[in-house]
PDB file of C-alpha atoms in Angstrom:
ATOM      1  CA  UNK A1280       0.000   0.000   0.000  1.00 74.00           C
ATOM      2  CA  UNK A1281       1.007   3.800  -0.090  1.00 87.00           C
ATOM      3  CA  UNK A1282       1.376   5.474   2.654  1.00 90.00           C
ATOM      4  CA  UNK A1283      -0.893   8.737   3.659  1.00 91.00           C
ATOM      5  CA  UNK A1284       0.037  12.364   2.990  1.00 93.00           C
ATOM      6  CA  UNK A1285       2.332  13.676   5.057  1.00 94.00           C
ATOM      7  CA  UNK A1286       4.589  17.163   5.349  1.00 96.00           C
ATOM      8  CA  UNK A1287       8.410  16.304   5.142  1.00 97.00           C
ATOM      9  CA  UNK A1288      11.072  17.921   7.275  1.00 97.00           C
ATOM     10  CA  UNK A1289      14.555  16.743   6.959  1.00 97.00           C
ATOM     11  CA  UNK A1290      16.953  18.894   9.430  1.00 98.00           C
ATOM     12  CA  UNK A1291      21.325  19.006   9.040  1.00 98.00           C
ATOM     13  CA  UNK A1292      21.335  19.657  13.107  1.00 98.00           C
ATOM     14  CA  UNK A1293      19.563  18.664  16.422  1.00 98.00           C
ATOM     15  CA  UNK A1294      18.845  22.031  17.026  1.00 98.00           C
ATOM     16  CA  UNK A1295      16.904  21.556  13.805  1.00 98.00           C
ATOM     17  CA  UNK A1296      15.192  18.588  14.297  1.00 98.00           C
ATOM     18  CA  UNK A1297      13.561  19.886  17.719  1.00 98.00           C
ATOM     19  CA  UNK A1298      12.192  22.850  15.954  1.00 97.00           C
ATOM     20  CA  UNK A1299      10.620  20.594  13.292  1.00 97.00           C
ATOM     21  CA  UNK A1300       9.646  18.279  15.846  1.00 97.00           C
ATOM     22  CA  UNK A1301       7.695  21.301  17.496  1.00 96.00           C
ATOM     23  CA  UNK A1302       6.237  22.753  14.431  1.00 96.00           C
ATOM     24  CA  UNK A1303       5.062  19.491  12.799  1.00 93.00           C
ATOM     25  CA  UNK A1304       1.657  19.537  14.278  1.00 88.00           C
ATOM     26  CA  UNK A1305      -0.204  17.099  16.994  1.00 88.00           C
ATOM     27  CA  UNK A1306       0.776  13.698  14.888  1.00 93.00           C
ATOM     28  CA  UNK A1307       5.003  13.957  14.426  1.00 95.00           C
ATOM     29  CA  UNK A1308       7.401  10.841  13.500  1.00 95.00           C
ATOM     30  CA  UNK A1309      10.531  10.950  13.309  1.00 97.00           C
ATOM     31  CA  UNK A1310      12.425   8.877  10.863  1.00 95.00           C
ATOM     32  CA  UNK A1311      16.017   7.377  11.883  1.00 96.00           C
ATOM     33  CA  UNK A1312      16.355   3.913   9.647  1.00 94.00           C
ATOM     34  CA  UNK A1313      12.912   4.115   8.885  1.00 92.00           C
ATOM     35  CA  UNK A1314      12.942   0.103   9.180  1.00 91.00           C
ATOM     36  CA  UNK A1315      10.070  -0.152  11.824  1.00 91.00           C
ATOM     37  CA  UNK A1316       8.436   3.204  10.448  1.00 91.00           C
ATOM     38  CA  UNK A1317       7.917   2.865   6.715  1.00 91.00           C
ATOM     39  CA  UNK A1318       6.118  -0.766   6.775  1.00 91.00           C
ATOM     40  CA  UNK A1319       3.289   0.787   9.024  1.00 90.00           C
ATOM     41  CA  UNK A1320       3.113   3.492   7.116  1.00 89.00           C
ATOM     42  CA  UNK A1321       2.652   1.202   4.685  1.00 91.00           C
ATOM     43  CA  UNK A1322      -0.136  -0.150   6.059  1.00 91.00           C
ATOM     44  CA  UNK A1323      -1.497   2.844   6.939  1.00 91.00           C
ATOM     45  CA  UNK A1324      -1.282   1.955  10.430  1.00 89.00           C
ATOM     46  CA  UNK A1325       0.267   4.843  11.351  1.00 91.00           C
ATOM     47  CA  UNK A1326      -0.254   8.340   9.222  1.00 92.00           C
ATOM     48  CA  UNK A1327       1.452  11.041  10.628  1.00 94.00           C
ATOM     49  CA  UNK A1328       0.772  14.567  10.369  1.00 95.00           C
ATOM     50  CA  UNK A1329       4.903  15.009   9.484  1.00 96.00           C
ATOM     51  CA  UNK A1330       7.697  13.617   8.754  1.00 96.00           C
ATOM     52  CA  UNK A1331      10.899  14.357  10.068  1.00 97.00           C
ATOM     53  CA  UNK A1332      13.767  12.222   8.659  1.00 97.00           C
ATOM     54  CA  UNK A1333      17.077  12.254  10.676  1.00 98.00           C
ATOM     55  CA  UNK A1334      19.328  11.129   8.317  1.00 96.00           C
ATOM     56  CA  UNK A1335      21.232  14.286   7.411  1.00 97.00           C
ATOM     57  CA  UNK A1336      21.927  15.180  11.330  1.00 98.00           C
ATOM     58  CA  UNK A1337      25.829  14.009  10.945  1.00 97.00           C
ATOM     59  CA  UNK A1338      26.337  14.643  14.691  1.00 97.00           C
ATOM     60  CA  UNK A1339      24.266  11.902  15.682  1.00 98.00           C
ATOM     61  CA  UNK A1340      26.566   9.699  14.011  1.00 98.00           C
ATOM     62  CA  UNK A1341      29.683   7.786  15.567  1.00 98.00           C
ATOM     63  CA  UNK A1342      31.217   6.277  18.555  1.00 98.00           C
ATOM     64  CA  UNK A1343      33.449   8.525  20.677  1.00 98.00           C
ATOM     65  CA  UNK A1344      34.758   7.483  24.323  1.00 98.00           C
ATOM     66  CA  UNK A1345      34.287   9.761  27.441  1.00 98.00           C
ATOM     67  CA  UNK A1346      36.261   9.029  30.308  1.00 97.00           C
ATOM     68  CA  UNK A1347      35.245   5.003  31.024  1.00 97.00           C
ATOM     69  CA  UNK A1348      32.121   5.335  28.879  1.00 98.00           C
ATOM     70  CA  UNK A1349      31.411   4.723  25.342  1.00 98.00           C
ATOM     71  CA  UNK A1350      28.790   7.523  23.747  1.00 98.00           C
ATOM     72  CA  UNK A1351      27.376   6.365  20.823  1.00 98.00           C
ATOM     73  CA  UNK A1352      25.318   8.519  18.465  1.00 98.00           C
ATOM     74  CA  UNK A1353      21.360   7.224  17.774  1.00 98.00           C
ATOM     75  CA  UNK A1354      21.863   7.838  14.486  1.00 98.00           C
ATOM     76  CA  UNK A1355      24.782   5.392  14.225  1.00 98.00           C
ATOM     77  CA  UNK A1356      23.812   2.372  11.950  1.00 98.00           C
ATOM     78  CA  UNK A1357      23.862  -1.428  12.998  1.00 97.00           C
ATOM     79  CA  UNK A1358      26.790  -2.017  10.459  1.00 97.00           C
ATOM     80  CA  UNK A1359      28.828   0.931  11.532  1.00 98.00           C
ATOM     81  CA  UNK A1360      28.149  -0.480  15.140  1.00 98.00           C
ATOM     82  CA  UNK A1361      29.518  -4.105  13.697  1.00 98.00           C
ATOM     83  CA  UNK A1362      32.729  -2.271  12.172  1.00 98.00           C
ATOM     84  CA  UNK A1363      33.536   0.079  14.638  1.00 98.00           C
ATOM     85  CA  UNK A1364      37.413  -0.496  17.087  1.00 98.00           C
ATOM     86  CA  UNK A1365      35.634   0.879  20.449  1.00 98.00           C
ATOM     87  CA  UNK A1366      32.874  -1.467  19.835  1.00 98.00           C
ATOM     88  CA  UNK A1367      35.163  -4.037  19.186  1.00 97.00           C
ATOM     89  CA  UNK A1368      37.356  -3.788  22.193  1.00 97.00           C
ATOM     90  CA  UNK A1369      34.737  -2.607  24.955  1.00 97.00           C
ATOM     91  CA  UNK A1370      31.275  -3.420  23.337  1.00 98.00           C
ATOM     92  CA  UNK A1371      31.609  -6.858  22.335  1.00 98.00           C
ATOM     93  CA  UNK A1372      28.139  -7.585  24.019  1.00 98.00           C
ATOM     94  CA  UNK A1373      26.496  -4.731  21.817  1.00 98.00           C
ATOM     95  CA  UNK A1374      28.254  -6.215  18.687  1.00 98.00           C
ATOM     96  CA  UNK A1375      26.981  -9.826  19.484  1.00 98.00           C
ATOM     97  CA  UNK A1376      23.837  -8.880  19.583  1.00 97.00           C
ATOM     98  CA  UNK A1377      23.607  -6.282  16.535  1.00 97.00           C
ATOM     99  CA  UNK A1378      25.329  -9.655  14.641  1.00 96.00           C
ATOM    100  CA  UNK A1379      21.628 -11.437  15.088  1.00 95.00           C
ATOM    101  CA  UNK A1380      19.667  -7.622  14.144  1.00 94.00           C
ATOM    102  CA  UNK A1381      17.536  -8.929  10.773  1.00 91.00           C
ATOM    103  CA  UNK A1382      19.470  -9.242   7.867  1.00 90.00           C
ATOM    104  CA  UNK A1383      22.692  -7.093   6.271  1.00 92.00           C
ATOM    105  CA  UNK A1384      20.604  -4.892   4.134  1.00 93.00           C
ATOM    106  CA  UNK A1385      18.178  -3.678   7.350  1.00 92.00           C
ATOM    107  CA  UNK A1386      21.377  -3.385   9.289  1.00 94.00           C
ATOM    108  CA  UNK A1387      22.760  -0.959   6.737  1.00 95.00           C
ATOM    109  CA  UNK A1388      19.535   1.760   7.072  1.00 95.00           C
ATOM    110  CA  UNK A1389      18.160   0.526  10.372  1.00 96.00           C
ATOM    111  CA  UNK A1390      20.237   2.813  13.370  1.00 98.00           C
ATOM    112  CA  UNK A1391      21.125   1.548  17.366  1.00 98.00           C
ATOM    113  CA  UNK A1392      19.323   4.614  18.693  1.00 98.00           C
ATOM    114  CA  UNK A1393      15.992   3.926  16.572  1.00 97.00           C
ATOM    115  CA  UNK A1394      15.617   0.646  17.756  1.00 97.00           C
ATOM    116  CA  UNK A1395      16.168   1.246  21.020  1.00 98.00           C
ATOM    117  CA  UNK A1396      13.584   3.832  21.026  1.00 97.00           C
ATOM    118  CA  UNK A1397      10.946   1.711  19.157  1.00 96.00           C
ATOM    119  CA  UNK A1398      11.085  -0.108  22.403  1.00 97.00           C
ATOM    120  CA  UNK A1399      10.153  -3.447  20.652  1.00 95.00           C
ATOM    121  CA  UNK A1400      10.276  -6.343  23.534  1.00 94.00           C
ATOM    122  CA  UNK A1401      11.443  -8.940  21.388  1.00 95.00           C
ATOM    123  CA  UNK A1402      14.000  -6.435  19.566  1.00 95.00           C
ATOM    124  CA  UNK A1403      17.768  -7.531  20.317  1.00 96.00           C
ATOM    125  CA  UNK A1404      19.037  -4.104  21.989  1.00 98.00           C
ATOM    126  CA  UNK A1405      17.163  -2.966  24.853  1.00 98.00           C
ATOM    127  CA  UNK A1406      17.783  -5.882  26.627  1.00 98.00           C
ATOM    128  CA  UNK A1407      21.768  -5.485  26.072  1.00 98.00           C
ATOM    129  CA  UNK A1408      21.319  -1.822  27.073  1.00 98.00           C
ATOM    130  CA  UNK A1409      19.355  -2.867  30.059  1.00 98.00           C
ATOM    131  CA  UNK A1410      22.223  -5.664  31.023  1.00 98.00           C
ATOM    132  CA  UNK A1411      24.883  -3.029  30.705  1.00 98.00           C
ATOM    133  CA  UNK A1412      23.165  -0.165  32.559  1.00 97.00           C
ATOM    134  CA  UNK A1413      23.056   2.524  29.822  1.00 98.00           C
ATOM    135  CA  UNK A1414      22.220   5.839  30.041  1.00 98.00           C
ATOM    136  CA  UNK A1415      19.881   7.534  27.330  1.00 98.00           C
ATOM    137  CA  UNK A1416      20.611  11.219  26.556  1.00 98.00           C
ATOM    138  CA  UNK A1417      17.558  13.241  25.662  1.00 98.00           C
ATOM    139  CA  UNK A1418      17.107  16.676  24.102  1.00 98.00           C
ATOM    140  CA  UNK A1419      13.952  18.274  23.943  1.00 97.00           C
ATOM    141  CA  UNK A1420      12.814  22.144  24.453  1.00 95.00           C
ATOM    142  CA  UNK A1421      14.397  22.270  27.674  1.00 93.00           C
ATOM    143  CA  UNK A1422      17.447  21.272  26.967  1.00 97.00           C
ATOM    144  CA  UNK A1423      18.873  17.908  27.494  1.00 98.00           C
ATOM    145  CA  UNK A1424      18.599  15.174  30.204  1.00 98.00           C
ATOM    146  CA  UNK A1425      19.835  11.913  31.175  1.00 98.00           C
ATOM    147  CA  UNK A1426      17.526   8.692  31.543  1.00 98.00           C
ATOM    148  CA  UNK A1427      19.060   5.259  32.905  1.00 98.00           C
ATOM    149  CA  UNK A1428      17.789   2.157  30.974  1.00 98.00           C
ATOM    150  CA  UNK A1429      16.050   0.814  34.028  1.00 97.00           C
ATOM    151  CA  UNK A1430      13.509   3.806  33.577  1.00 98.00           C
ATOM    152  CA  UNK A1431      13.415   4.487  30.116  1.00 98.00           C
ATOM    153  CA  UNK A1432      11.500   1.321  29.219  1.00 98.00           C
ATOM    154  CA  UNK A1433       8.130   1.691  30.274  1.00 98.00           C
ATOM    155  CA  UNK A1434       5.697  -0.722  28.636  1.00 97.00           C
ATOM    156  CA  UNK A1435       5.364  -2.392  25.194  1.00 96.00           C
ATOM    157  CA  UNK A1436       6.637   0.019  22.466  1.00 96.00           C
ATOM    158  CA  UNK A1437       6.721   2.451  25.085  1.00 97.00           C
ATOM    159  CA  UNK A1438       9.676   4.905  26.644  1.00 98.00           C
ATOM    160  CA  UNK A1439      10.613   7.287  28.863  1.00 98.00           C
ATOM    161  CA  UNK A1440      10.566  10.237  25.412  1.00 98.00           C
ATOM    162  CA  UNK A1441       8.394  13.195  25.987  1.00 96.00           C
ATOM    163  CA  UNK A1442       6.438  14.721  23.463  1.00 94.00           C
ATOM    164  CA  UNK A1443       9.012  16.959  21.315  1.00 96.00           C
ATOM    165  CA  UNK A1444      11.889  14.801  22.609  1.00 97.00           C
ATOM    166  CA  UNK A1445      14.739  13.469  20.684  1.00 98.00           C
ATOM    167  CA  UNK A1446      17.115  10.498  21.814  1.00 98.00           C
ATOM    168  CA  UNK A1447      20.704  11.331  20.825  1.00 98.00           C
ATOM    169  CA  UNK A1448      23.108   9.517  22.053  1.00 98.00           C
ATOM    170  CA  UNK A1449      23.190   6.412  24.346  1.00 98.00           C
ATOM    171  CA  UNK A1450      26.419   6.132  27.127  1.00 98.00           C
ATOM    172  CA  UNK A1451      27.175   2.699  27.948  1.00 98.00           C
ATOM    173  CA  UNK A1452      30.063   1.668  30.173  1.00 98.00           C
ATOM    174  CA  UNK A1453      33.395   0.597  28.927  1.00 97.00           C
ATOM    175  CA  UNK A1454      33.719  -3.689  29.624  1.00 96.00           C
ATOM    176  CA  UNK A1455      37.472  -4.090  29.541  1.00 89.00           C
ATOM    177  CA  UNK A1456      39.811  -6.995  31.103  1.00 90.00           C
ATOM    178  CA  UNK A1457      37.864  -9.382  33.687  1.00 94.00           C
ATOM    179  CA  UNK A1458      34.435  -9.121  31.663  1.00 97.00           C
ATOM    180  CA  UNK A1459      33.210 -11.996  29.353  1.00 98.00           C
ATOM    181  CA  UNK A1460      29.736 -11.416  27.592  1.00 98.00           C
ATOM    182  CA  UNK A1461      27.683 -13.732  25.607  1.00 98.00           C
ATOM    183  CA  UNK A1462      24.505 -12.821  23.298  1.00 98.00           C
ATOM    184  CA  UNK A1463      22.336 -16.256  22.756  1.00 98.00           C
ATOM    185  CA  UNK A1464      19.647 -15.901  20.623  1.00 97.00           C
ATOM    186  CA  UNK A1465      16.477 -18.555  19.711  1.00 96.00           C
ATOM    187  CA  UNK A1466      14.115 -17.717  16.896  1.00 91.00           C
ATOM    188  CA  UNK A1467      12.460 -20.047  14.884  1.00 82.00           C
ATOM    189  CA  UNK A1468      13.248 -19.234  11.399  1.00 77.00           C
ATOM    190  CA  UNK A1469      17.043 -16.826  10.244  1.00 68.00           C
ATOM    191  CA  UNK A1470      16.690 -13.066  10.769  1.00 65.00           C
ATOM    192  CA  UNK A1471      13.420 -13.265  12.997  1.00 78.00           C
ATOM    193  CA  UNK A1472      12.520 -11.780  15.916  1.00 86.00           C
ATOM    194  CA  UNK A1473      13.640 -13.513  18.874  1.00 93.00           C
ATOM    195  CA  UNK A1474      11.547 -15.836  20.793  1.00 96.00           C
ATOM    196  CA  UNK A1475      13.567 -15.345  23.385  1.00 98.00           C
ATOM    197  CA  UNK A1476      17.432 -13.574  23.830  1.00 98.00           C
ATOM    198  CA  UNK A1477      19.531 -13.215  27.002  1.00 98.00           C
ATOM    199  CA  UNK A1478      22.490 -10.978  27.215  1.00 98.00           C
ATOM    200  CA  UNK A1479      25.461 -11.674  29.769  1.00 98.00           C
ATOM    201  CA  UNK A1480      28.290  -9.902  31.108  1.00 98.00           C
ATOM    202  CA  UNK A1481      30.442 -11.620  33.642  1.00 98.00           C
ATOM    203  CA  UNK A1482      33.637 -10.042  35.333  1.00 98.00           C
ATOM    204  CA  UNK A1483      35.268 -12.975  37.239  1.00 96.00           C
ATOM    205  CA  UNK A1484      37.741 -12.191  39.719  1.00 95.00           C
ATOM    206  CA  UNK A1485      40.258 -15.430  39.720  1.00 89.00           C
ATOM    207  CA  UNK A1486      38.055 -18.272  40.132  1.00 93.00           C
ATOM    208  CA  UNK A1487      35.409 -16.331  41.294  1.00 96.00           C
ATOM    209  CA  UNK A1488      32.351 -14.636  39.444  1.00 97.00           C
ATOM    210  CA  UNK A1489      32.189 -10.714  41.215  1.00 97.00           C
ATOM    211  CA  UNK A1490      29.590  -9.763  39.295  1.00 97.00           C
ATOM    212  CA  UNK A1491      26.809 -10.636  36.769  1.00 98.00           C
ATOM    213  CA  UNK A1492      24.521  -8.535  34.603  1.00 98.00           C
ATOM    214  CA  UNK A1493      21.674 -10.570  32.493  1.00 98.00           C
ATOM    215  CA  UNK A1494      19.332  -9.112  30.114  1.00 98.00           C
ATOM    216  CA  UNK A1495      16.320 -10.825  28.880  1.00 98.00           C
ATOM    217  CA  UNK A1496      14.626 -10.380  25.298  1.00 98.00           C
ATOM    218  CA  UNK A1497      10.798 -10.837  25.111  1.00 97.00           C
ATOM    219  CA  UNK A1498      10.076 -12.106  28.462  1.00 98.00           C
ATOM    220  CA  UNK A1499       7.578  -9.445  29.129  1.00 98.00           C
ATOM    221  CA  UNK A1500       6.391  -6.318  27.537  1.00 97.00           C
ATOM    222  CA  UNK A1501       9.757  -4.806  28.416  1.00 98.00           C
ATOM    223  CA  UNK A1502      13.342  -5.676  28.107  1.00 98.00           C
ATOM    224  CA  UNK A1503      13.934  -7.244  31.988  1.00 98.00           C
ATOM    225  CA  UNK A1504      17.034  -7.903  34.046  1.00 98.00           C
ATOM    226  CA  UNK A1505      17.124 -11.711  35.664  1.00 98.00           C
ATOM    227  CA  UNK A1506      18.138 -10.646  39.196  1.00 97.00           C
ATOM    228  CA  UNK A1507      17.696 -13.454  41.107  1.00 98.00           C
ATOM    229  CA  UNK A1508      20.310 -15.063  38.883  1.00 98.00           C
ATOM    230  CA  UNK A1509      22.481 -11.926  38.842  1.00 98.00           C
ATOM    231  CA  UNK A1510      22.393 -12.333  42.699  1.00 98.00           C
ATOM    232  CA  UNK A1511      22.828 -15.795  43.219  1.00 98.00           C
ATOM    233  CA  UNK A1512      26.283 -15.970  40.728  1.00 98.00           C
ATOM    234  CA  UNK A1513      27.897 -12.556  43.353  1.00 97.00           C
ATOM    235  CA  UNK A1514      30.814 -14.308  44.843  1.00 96.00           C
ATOM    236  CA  UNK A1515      30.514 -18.098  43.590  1.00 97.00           C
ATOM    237  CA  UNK A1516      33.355 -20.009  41.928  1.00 96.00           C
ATOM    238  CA  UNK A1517      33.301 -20.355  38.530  1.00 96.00           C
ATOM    239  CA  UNK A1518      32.036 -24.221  37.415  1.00 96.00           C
ATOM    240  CA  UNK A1519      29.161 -25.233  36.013  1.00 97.00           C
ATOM    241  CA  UNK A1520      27.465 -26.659  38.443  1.00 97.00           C
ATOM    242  CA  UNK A1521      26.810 -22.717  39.975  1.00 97.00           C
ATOM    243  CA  UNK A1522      26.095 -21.496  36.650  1.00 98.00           C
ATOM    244  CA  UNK A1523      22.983 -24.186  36.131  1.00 98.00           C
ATOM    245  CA  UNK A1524      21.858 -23.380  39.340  1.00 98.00           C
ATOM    246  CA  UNK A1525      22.036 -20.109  39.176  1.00 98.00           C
ATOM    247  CA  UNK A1526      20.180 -19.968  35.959  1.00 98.00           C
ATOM    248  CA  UNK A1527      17.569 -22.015  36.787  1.00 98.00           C
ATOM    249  CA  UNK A1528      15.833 -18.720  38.329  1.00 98.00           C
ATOM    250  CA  UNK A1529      15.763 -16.462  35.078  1.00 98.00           C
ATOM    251  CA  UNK A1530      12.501 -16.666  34.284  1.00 98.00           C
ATOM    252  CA  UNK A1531      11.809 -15.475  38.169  1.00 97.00           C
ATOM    253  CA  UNK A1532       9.579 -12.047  37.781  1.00 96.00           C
ATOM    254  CA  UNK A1533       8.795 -12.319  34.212  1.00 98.00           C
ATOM    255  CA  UNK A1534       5.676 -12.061  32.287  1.00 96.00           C
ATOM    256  CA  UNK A1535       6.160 -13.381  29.146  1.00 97.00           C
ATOM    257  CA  UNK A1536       3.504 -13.836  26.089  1.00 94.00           C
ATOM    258  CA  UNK A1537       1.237 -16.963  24.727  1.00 96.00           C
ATOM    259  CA  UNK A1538       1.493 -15.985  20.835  1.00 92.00           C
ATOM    260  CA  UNK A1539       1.643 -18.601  17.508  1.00 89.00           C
ATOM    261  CA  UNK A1540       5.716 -18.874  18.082  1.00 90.00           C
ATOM    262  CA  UNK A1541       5.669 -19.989  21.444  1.00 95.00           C
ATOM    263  CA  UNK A1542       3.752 -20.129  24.739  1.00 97.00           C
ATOM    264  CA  UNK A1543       4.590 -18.507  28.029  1.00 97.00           C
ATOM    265  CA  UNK A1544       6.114 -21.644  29.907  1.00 97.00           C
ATOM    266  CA  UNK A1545       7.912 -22.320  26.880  1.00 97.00           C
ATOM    267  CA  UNK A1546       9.746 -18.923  26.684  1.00 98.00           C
ATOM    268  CA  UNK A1547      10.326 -19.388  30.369  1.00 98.00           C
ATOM    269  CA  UNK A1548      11.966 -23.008  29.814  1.00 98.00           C
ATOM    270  CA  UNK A1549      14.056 -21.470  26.960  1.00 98.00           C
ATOM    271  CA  UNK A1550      15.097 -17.777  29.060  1.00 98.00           C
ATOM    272  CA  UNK A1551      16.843 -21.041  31.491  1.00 98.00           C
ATOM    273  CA  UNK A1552      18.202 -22.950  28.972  1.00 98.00           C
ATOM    274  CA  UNK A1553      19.568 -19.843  26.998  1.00 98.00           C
ATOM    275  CA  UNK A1554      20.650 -18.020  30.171  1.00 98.00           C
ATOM    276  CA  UNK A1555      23.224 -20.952  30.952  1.00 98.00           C
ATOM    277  CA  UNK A1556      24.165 -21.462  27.586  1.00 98.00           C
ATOM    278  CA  UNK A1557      25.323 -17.413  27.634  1.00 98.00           C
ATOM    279  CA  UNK A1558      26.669 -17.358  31.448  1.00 98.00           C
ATOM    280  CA  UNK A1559      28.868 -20.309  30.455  1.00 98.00           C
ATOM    281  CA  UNK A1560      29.962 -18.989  27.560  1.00 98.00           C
ATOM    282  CA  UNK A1561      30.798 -15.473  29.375  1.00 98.00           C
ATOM    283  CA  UNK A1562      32.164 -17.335  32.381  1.00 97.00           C
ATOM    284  CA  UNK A1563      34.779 -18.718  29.930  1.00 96.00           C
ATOM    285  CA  UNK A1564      33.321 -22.273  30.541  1.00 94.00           C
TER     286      UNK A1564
END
């Protein structure tokens, strides 16, 4: 189908961008990748009032580091994200997981920042930006502020963005010697969504584990964090035997779906099974 008629704005700068944002009316969207946005458009389940296409605001674009955090621009595709040396050396969990994002041609328009902000529970990234404790910067008409991922997810396809707010950049912390992360994945056909996803960091201290974070995909209508396994690995030795048991309470908290791929205590079997399959492989078992 083709899309309804909508007024175009595409700005060169942030400052830009929140003015269009502002003047577009009472229906605005903005476009990053477009790779979520154009098919319901499509569809003509969503018709906005304006457009206002990103893709010419070059300062969203990038990784940088700041001090013992990575900042990387919303705007930054999922194959610059796979190519980039920070990413590479600090972000290995954020590369796993952009590995398993659809297929290379949606990787080259679809962006980091737009998919975290289309919130999408069974999307690979906000769980990984959940599991590493990112911060989301936010600009708006009041200037900018600073969201933690434990508040910016608020229900399905839902976030912490204001009306006339803009996400721009996304601070994660730097993972260096110590950490191990593993991204494990299960969907039932290549480049799906995921049925379920868990994301792992694990810094071991000699043959100790001193600290765990876990991230789980589509186990609710938010990415969630599997504390009860995150606090039953603090201070264990490393073997598998703790990393079973340990994993055994993922699914502890969650909420997950009954839909035609799988049914809740399905998903919950599989965030246990795919929760030790990722701590061992982080664990360096």
């Amino acid at each position: 189908m083709i899309p309804a008629p909508f007024a175009y704005a595409r700005p060169t700068t942030v400052e830009e961008a929140l003015q269009a944002i502002a003047d577009g009316g009472e229906d605005v969207k903005v476009l990053a990748g477009g790779q979520s946005l154009i098919p319901v458009m499509r569809l003509r389940l969503a018709a906005p009032e304006t457009l206002v296409d990103l893709t010419r605001v070059t300062e969203l674009r990038g990784v940088r580091e700041d001090g013992e955090m990575l900042v990387i621009g919303a705007m930054t595709t999922h194959a610059d994200v796979l190519t980039d040396p920070l990413l590479a050396q600090y972000g290995q969990l954020i590369v796993q997981a952009t590995e398993t994002v659809a297929d290379r041609q949606v990787r080259r328009r679809g962006t980091f920042g737009g998919a975290l902000a289309h919130a999408d529970p069974a999307g690979d990234l906000p769980a990984v930006a959940l599991a590493l404790d990112a911060e989301f910067v936010l600009a708006g008409p009041g200037g900018r502020r600073t969201v933690p991922a434990a508040e910016f997810f608020v229900d399905y396809l839902t976030t912490a963005l204001e009306e006339g707010e803009l996400l721009v950049e996304i601070r994660v912390p730097k993972l260096g010697e110590g950490w191990g992360v593993r991204y494990e994945k299960f969907n039932r056909v290549a480049q799906a969504w995921s049925i379920v996803a868990v994301a792992a960091a694990v810094r071991r201290e000699g043959g100790r584990i001193a600290e765990a974070r876990i991230g789980l995909t589509n186990m609710g209508p938010t990415p969630l964090r599997a504390s009860a396994t995150e606090a039953a690995l603090v201070g264990v030795d490393v073997s598998m035997e703790t990393v079973t048991a340990a994993a055994a309470q993922a699914a502890e908290g969650t909420s997950p779906s009954n839909d035609l791929n799988a049914q809740a205590d399905y998903r919950q079997h599989l965030a246990q099974v795919l929760t030790r399959r990722a701590l061992a492989a982080a664990a360096g078992l």
